[in-house]
């Protein structure tokens, strides 16, 4: 169970993201950088209790229209081997000391827990409260699974990040979030599963939308 510490973080998460986001192909804000506020998100627990896992929603007011980005992050007490390209930055935590912050799409601990969430084996946790389930996060899976635990291939596009398992199964992380028109998120046709969550819109309203899709390869002929 992840413990949420009420302490300082220097630089802050939003300061790290302000420098990092413009390097991402799915960033659509101003060239000089985003203007970010926290809008929501949730956490997952590492079964080993070593890695912090957060799916953070950051709202950006810098572009022609406001955008809400889904930014999964992991927080580690030491560098992750082979993941230099996925490093968002380092920060000093008031209790835990130096933390290495990674794009969680490249962190196998976070990816395994995301797959477990889609399958129903992991529970979403509140972003700012210890040992509290986030009941705004929902998930669905067609059939009984199982969902692969390893998705080693990671590909960014202009709208999402695709994590691909050796059998061709894909976890599609939707980087630019869009509210469901009727407030009830529904997976795209053809998706085998999904995760949906809530965040604060520009006008302060609480909205819900899809965050992750599970796509399975077509059956062999």
mmCIF file of C-alpha atoms in Angstrom:
data_model
loop_
_atom_site.group_PDB
_atom_site.id
_atom_site.type_symbol
_atom_site.label_atom_id
_atom_site.label_comp_id
_atom_site.label_asym_id
_atom_site.label_seq_id
_atom_site.Cartn_x
_atom_site.Cartn_y
_atom_site.Cartn_z
ATOM 1 C CA UNK A 1 0.000 0.000 0.000
ATOM 2 C CA UNK A 2 1.500 3.324 -1.080
ATOM 3 C CA UNK A 3 1.874 5.938 1.652
ATOM 4 C CA UNK A 4 1.192 9.539 0.610
ATOM 5 C CA UNK A 5 3.624 11.871 2.361
ATOM 6 C CA UNK A 6 2.638 15.489 3.058
ATOM 7 C CA UNK A 7 6.006 17.036 2.304
ATOM 8 C CA UNK A 8 8.034 19.057 -0.174
ATOM 9 C CA UNK A 9 9.176 18.091 -3.646
ATOM 10 C CA UNK A 10 11.849 20.175 -5.388
ATOM 11 C CA UNK A 11 11.428 20.614 -8.265
ATOM 12 C CA UNK A 12 7.728 19.838 -8.257
ATOM 13 C CA UNK A 13 6.099 17.358 -10.608
ATOM 14 C CA UNK A 14 4.600 20.156 -12.689
ATOM 15 C CA UNK A 15 7.984 21.864 -12.958
ATOM 16 C CA UNK A 16 9.523 18.629 -14.227
ATOM 17 C CA UNK A 17 6.688 18.186 -16.727
ATOM 18 C CA UNK A 18 6.923 21.783 -17.939
ATOM 19 C CA UNK A 19 10.455 21.065 -19.151
ATOM 20 C CA UNK A 20 9.734 17.533 -20.423
ATOM 21 C CA UNK A 21 6.373 17.755 -22.187
ATOM 22 C CA UNK A 22 7.506 19.813 -25.225
ATOM 23 C CA UNK A 23 9.808 16.924 -26.205
ATOM 24 C CA UNK A 24 6.836 14.556 -26.598
ATOM 25 C CA UNK A 25 5.173 14.019 -30.008
ATOM 26 C CA UNK A 26 1.745 14.155 -28.349
ATOM 27 C CA UNK A 27 2.345 17.627 -26.866
ATOM 28 C CA UNK A 28 0.191 20.229 -28.654
ATOM 29 C CA UNK A 29 0.792 23.323 -26.536
ATOM 30 C CA UNK A 30 2.774 26.477 -27.134
ATOM 31 C CA UNK A 31 6.362 26.088 -28.417
ATOM 32 C CA UNK A 32 7.720 28.052 -25.469
ATOM 33 C CA UNK A 33 6.257 25.470 -23.103
ATOM 34 C CA UNK A 34 3.049 24.523 -21.305
ATOM 35 C CA UNK A 35 1.190 26.329 -18.522
ATOM 36 C CA UNK A 36 0.217 23.431 -16.298
ATOM 37 C CA UNK A 37 -2.163 22.797 -13.432
ATOM 38 C CA UNK A 38 -2.973 19.504 -11.754
ATOM 39 C CA UNK A 39 -6.386 18.251 -12.819
ATOM 40 C CA UNK A 40 -6.631 14.751 -11.338
ATOM 41 C CA UNK A 41 -5.383 11.230 -11.672
ATOM 42 C CA UNK A 42 -4.962 8.068 -9.611
ATOM 43 C CA UNK A 43 -2.279 5.745 -8.286
ATOM 44 C CA UNK A 44 -1.458 2.058 -8.450
ATOM 45 C CA UNK A 45 0.405 0.071 -5.809
ATOM 46 C CA UNK A 46 3.664 -1.724 -6.510
ATOM 47 C CA UNK A 47 3.263 -5.157 -4.834
ATOM 48 C CA UNK A 48 6.887 -4.919 -3.689
ATOM 49 C CA UNK A 49 6.378 -1.469 -2.203
ATOM 50 C CA UNK A 50 9.419 -0.007 -3.945
ATOM 51 C CA UNK A 51 8.093 1.999 -6.913
ATOM 52 C CA UNK A 52 5.584 4.830 -6.760
ATOM 53 C CA UNK A 53 3.085 4.706 -9.644
ATOM 54 C CA UNK A 54 0.883 7.663 -10.539
ATOM 55 C CA UNK A 55 -1.350 8.367 -13.519
ATOM 56 C CA UNK A 56 -1.337 12.157 -13.393
ATOM 57 C CA UNK A 57 -3.670 14.406 -15.390
ATOM 58 C CA UNK A 58 -2.109 17.796 -16.164
ATOM 59 C CA UNK A 59 -4.185 20.544 -17.772
ATOM 60 C CA UNK A 60 -2.341 22.877 -20.147
ATOM 61 C CA UNK A 61 -3.592 26.391 -20.930
ATOM 62 C CA UNK A 62 -0.777 27.363 -23.307
ATOM 63 C CA UNK A 63 -2.236 26.289 -26.652
ATOM 64 C CA UNK A 64 -5.071 27.541 -28.832
ATOM 65 C CA UNK A 65 -7.437 25.370 -26.777
ATOM 66 C CA UNK A 66 -6.967 23.926 -23.292
ATOM 67 C CA UNK A 67 -5.672 20.358 -23.232
ATOM 68 C CA UNK A 68 -5.626 17.653 -20.565
ATOM 69 C CA UNK A 69 -2.684 15.267 -20.777
ATOM 70 C CA UNK A 70 -2.475 11.850 -19.149
ATOM 71 C CA UNK A 71 1.077 11.429 -17.844
ATOM 72 C CA UNK A 72 1.796 8.103 -16.110
ATOM 73 C CA UNK A 73 4.854 8.492 -13.882
ATOM 74 C CA UNK A 74 6.950 6.241 -11.678
ATOM 75 C CA UNK A 75 9.058 7.372 -8.748
ATOM 76 C CA UNK A 76 12.154 5.335 -7.853
ATOM 77 C CA UNK A 77 14.860 5.534 -5.226
ATOM 78 C CA UNK A 78 17.561 4.612 -7.763
ATOM 79 C CA UNK A 79 17.922 4.820 -11.560
ATOM 80 C CA UNK A 80 16.075 2.228 -13.659
ATOM 81 C CA UNK A 81 18.590 0.275 -15.737
ATOM 82 C CA UNK A 82 18.285 0.896 -19.466
ATOM 83 C CA UNK A 83 15.657 3.615 -19.128
ATOM 84 C CA UNK A 84 17.707 6.791 -19.548
ATOM 85 C CA UNK A 85 15.551 7.892 -22.498
ATOM 86 C CA UNK A 86 12.417 7.616 -20.345
ATOM 87 C CA UNK A 87 13.751 9.763 -17.486
ATOM 88 C CA UNK A 88 11.562 12.806 -16.864
ATOM 89 C CA UNK A 89 13.964 14.168 -14.249
ATOM 90 C CA UNK A 90 15.080 13.880 -10.632
ATOM 91 C CA UNK A 91 13.577 15.571 -7.616
ATOM 92 C CA UNK A 92 14.277 15.866 -3.898
ATOM 93 C CA UNK A 93 11.508 14.419 -1.737
ATOM 94 C CA UNK A 94 11.290 15.855 1.777
ATOM 95 C CA UNK A 95 10.992 12.384 3.346
ATOM 96 C CA UNK A 96 12.372 9.890 0.827
ATOM 97 C CA UNK A 97 15.280 11.901 -0.550
ATOM 98 C CA UNK A 98 16.255 11.865 -4.200
ATOM 99 C CA UNK A 99 13.700 10.310 -6.527
ATOM 100 C CA UNK A 100 14.152 9.384 -10.168
ATOM 101 C CA UNK A 101 10.955 10.173 -12.122
ATOM 102 C CA UNK A 102 10.210 8.134 -15.255
ATOM 103 C CA UNK A 103 7.629 7.983 -18.008
ATOM 104 C CA UNK A 104 5.774 4.975 -16.596
ATOM 105 C CA UNK A 105 5.027 3.599 -20.059
ATOM 106 C CA UNK A 106 8.681 2.480 -20.072
ATOM 107 C CA UNK A 107 8.687 1.121 -16.517
ATOM 108 C CA UNK A 108 7.893 -2.622 -16.344
ATOM 109 C CA UNK A 109 6.539 -2.384 -12.789
ATOM 110 C CA UNK A 110 3.948 0.228 -13.775
ATOM 111 C CA UNK A 111 3.021 -1.535 -17.016
ATOM 112 C CA UNK A 112 2.413 -4.822 -15.198
ATOM 113 C CA UNK A 113 0.151 -3.083 -12.686
ATOM 114 C CA UNK A 114 -1.758 -1.288 -15.450
ATOM 115 C CA UNK A 115 -2.394 -4.661 -17.106
ATOM 116 C CA UNK A 116 -3.532 -6.016 -13.736
ATOM 117 C CA UNK A 117 -5.915 -3.057 -13.382
ATOM 118 C CA UNK A 118 -7.521 -3.763 -16.764
ATOM 119 C CA UNK A 119 -7.876 -7.422 -15.781
ATOM 120 C CA UNK A 120 -9.373 -6.545 -12.399
ATOM 121 C CA UNK A 121 -6.496 -7.846 -10.255
ATOM 122 C CA UNK A 122 -5.321 -4.387 -9.106
ATOM 123 C CA UNK A 123 -7.329 -1.615 -7.480
ATOM 124 C CA UNK A 124 -6.945 2.060 -8.402
ATOM 125 C CA UNK A 125 -5.837 4.150 -5.443
ATOM 126 C CA UNK A 126 -6.683 7.753 -4.614
ATOM 127 C CA UNK A 127 -4.073 10.227 -5.768
ATOM 128 C CA UNK A 128 -3.724 12.110 -2.474
ATOM 129 C CA UNK A 129 -4.874 9.720 0.254
ATOM 130 C CA UNK A 130 -3.178 6.583 1.566
ATOM 131 C CA UNK A 131 -4.977 3.223 1.403
ATOM 132 C CA UNK A 132 -8.072 4.680 -0.276
ATOM 133 C CA UNK A 133 -9.670 3.228 -3.387
ATOM 134 C CA UNK A 134 -10.396 5.702 -6.196
ATOM 135 C CA UNK A 135 -14.002 4.966 -7.058
ATOM 136 C CA UNK A 136 -14.023 7.363 -10.023
ATOM 137 C CA UNK A 137 -11.733 4.979 -11.913
ATOM 138 C CA UNK A 138 -13.537 2.193 -13.768
ATOM 139 C CA UNK A 139 -12.286 -0.698 -15.866
ATOM 140 C CA UNK A 140 -13.756 -3.305 -18.160
ATOM 141 C CA UNK A 141 -12.530 -6.430 -19.906
ATOM 142 C CA UNK A 142 -14.329 -8.492 -22.517
ATOM 143 C CA UNK A 143 -13.976 -12.158 -21.588
ATOM 144 C CA UNK A 144 -11.845 -13.529 -18.787
ATOM 145 C CA UNK A 145 -8.333 -12.634 -19.963
ATOM 146 C CA UNK A 146 -5.599 -13.088 -19.022
ATOM 147 C CA UNK A 147 -3.952 -9.820 -20.047
ATOM 148 C CA UNK A 148 -0.197 -10.072 -20.719
ATOM 149 C CA UNK A 149 2.004 -8.665 -17.975
ATOM 150 C CA UNK A 150 4.846 -7.520 -20.240
ATOM 151 C CA UNK A 151 4.542 -4.919 -23.004
ATOM 152 C CA UNK A 152 8.164 -4.273 -24.015
ATOM 153 C CA UNK A 153 7.574 -2.334 -27.260
ATOM 154 C CA UNK A 154 6.650 1.329 -26.695
ATOM 155 C CA UNK A 155 5.609 3.649 -29.533
ATOM 156 C CA UNK A 156 4.548 7.295 -29.214
ATOM 157 C CA UNK A 157 2.265 8.998 -31.717
ATOM 158 C CA UNK A 158 0.572 12.377 -31.904
ATOM 159 C CA UNK A 159 -2.312 11.291 -29.677
ATOM 160 C CA UNK A 160 -1.335 8.220 -27.671
ATOM 161 C CA UNK A 161 1.378 5.808 -26.581
ATOM 162 C CA UNK A 162 1.055 2.157 -27.576
ATOM 163 C CA UNK A 163 2.541 -0.599 -25.434
ATOM 164 C CA UNK A 164 2.755 -3.864 -27.376
ATOM 165 C CA UNK A 165 3.120 -7.360 -25.908
ATOM 166 C CA UNK A 166 4.940 -10.172 -27.728
ATOM 167 C CA UNK A 167 1.590 -11.726 -28.741
ATOM 168 C CA UNK A 168 0.434 -8.462 -30.383
ATOM 169 C CA UNK A 169 -1.845 -7.295 -27.567
ATOM 170 C CA UNK A 170 -1.728 -3.501 -27.175
ATOM 171 C CA UNK A 171 -2.310 -1.183 -24.240
ATOM 172 C CA UNK A 172 -3.068 2.212 -25.768
ATOM 173 C CA UNK A 173 -2.487 5.056 -23.307
ATOM 174 C CA UNK A 174 -4.559 8.036 -24.452
ATOM 175 C CA UNK A 175 -2.312 11.038 -23.884
ATOM 176 C CA UNK A 176 -4.820 13.765 -24.797
ATOM 177 C CA UNK A 177 -7.931 13.172 -22.720
ATOM 178 C CA UNK A 178 -11.414 14.027 -23.925
ATOM 179 C CA UNK A 179 -14.575 14.035 -21.799
ATOM 180 C CA UNK A 180 -17.211 11.470 -22.664
ATOM 181 C CA UNK A 181 -20.115 13.368 -24.297
ATOM 182 C CA UNK A 182 -22.728 11.901 -21.946
ATOM 183 C CA UNK A 183 -20.481 11.549 -18.910
ATOM 184 C CA UNK A 184 -20.414 7.751 -19.279
ATOM 185 C CA UNK A 185 -17.188 6.586 -20.976
ATOM 186 C CA UNK A 186 -17.594 3.798 -23.494
ATOM 187 C CA UNK A 187 -14.700 1.935 -25.093
ATOM 188 C CA UNK A 188 -14.081 2.288 -28.805
ATOM 189 C CA UNK A 189 -15.618 -0.457 -30.963
ATOM 190 C CA UNK A 190 -13.208 -3.339 -31.198
ATOM 191 C CA UNK A 191 -11.482 -2.637 -27.865
ATOM 192 C CA UNK A 192 -11.233 -5.657 -25.589
ATOM 193 C CA UNK A 193 -11.021 -3.576 -22.438
ATOM 194 C CA UNK A 194 -10.474 -0.110 -21.058
ATOM 195 C CA UNK A 195 -9.731 2.117 -18.071
ATOM 196 C CA UNK A 196 -11.650 5.351 -17.548
ATOM 197 C CA UNK A 197 -11.211 8.085 -14.973
ATOM 198 C CA UNK A 198 -12.128 11.618 -13.955
ATOM 199 C CA UNK A 199 -10.426 15.000 -13.949
ATOM 200 C CA UNK A 200 -11.214 18.705 -13.580
ATOM 201 C CA UNK A 201 -12.099 20.578 -16.753
ATOM 202 C CA UNK A 202 -11.140 24.180 -17.504
ATOM 203 C CA UNK A 203 -14.424 25.479 -16.081
ATOM 204 C CA UNK A 204 -14.023 23.505 -12.852
ATOM 205 C CA UNK A 205 -16.522 20.813 -13.784
ATOM 206 C CA UNK A 206 -15.603 17.217 -12.980
ATOM 207 C CA UNK A 207 -15.588 15.215 -16.212
ATOM 208 C CA UNK A 208 -14.978 11.561 -17.085
ATOM 209 C CA UNK A 209 -13.393 9.928 -20.086
ATOM 210 C CA UNK A 210 -11.353 7.030 -21.397
ATOM 211 C CA UNK A 211 -7.701 6.828 -20.397
ATOM 212 C CA UNK A 212 -6.467 3.443 -21.609
ATOM 213 C CA UNK A 213 -7.690 0.933 -24.218
ATOM 214 C CA UNK A 214 -6.827 -2.748 -24.501
ATOM 215 C CA UNK A 215 -6.610 -3.946 -28.105
ATOM 216 C CA UNK A 216 -6.170 -7.621 -28.953
ATOM 217 C CA UNK A 217 -4.841 -9.003 -32.240
ATOM 218 C CA UNK A 218 -7.338 -10.612 -34.619
ATOM 219 C CA UNK A 219 -7.534 -14.397 -34.407
ATOM 220 C CA UNK A 220 -5.309 -16.342 -36.765
ATOM 221 C CA UNK A 221 -7.127 -17.503 -39.902
#
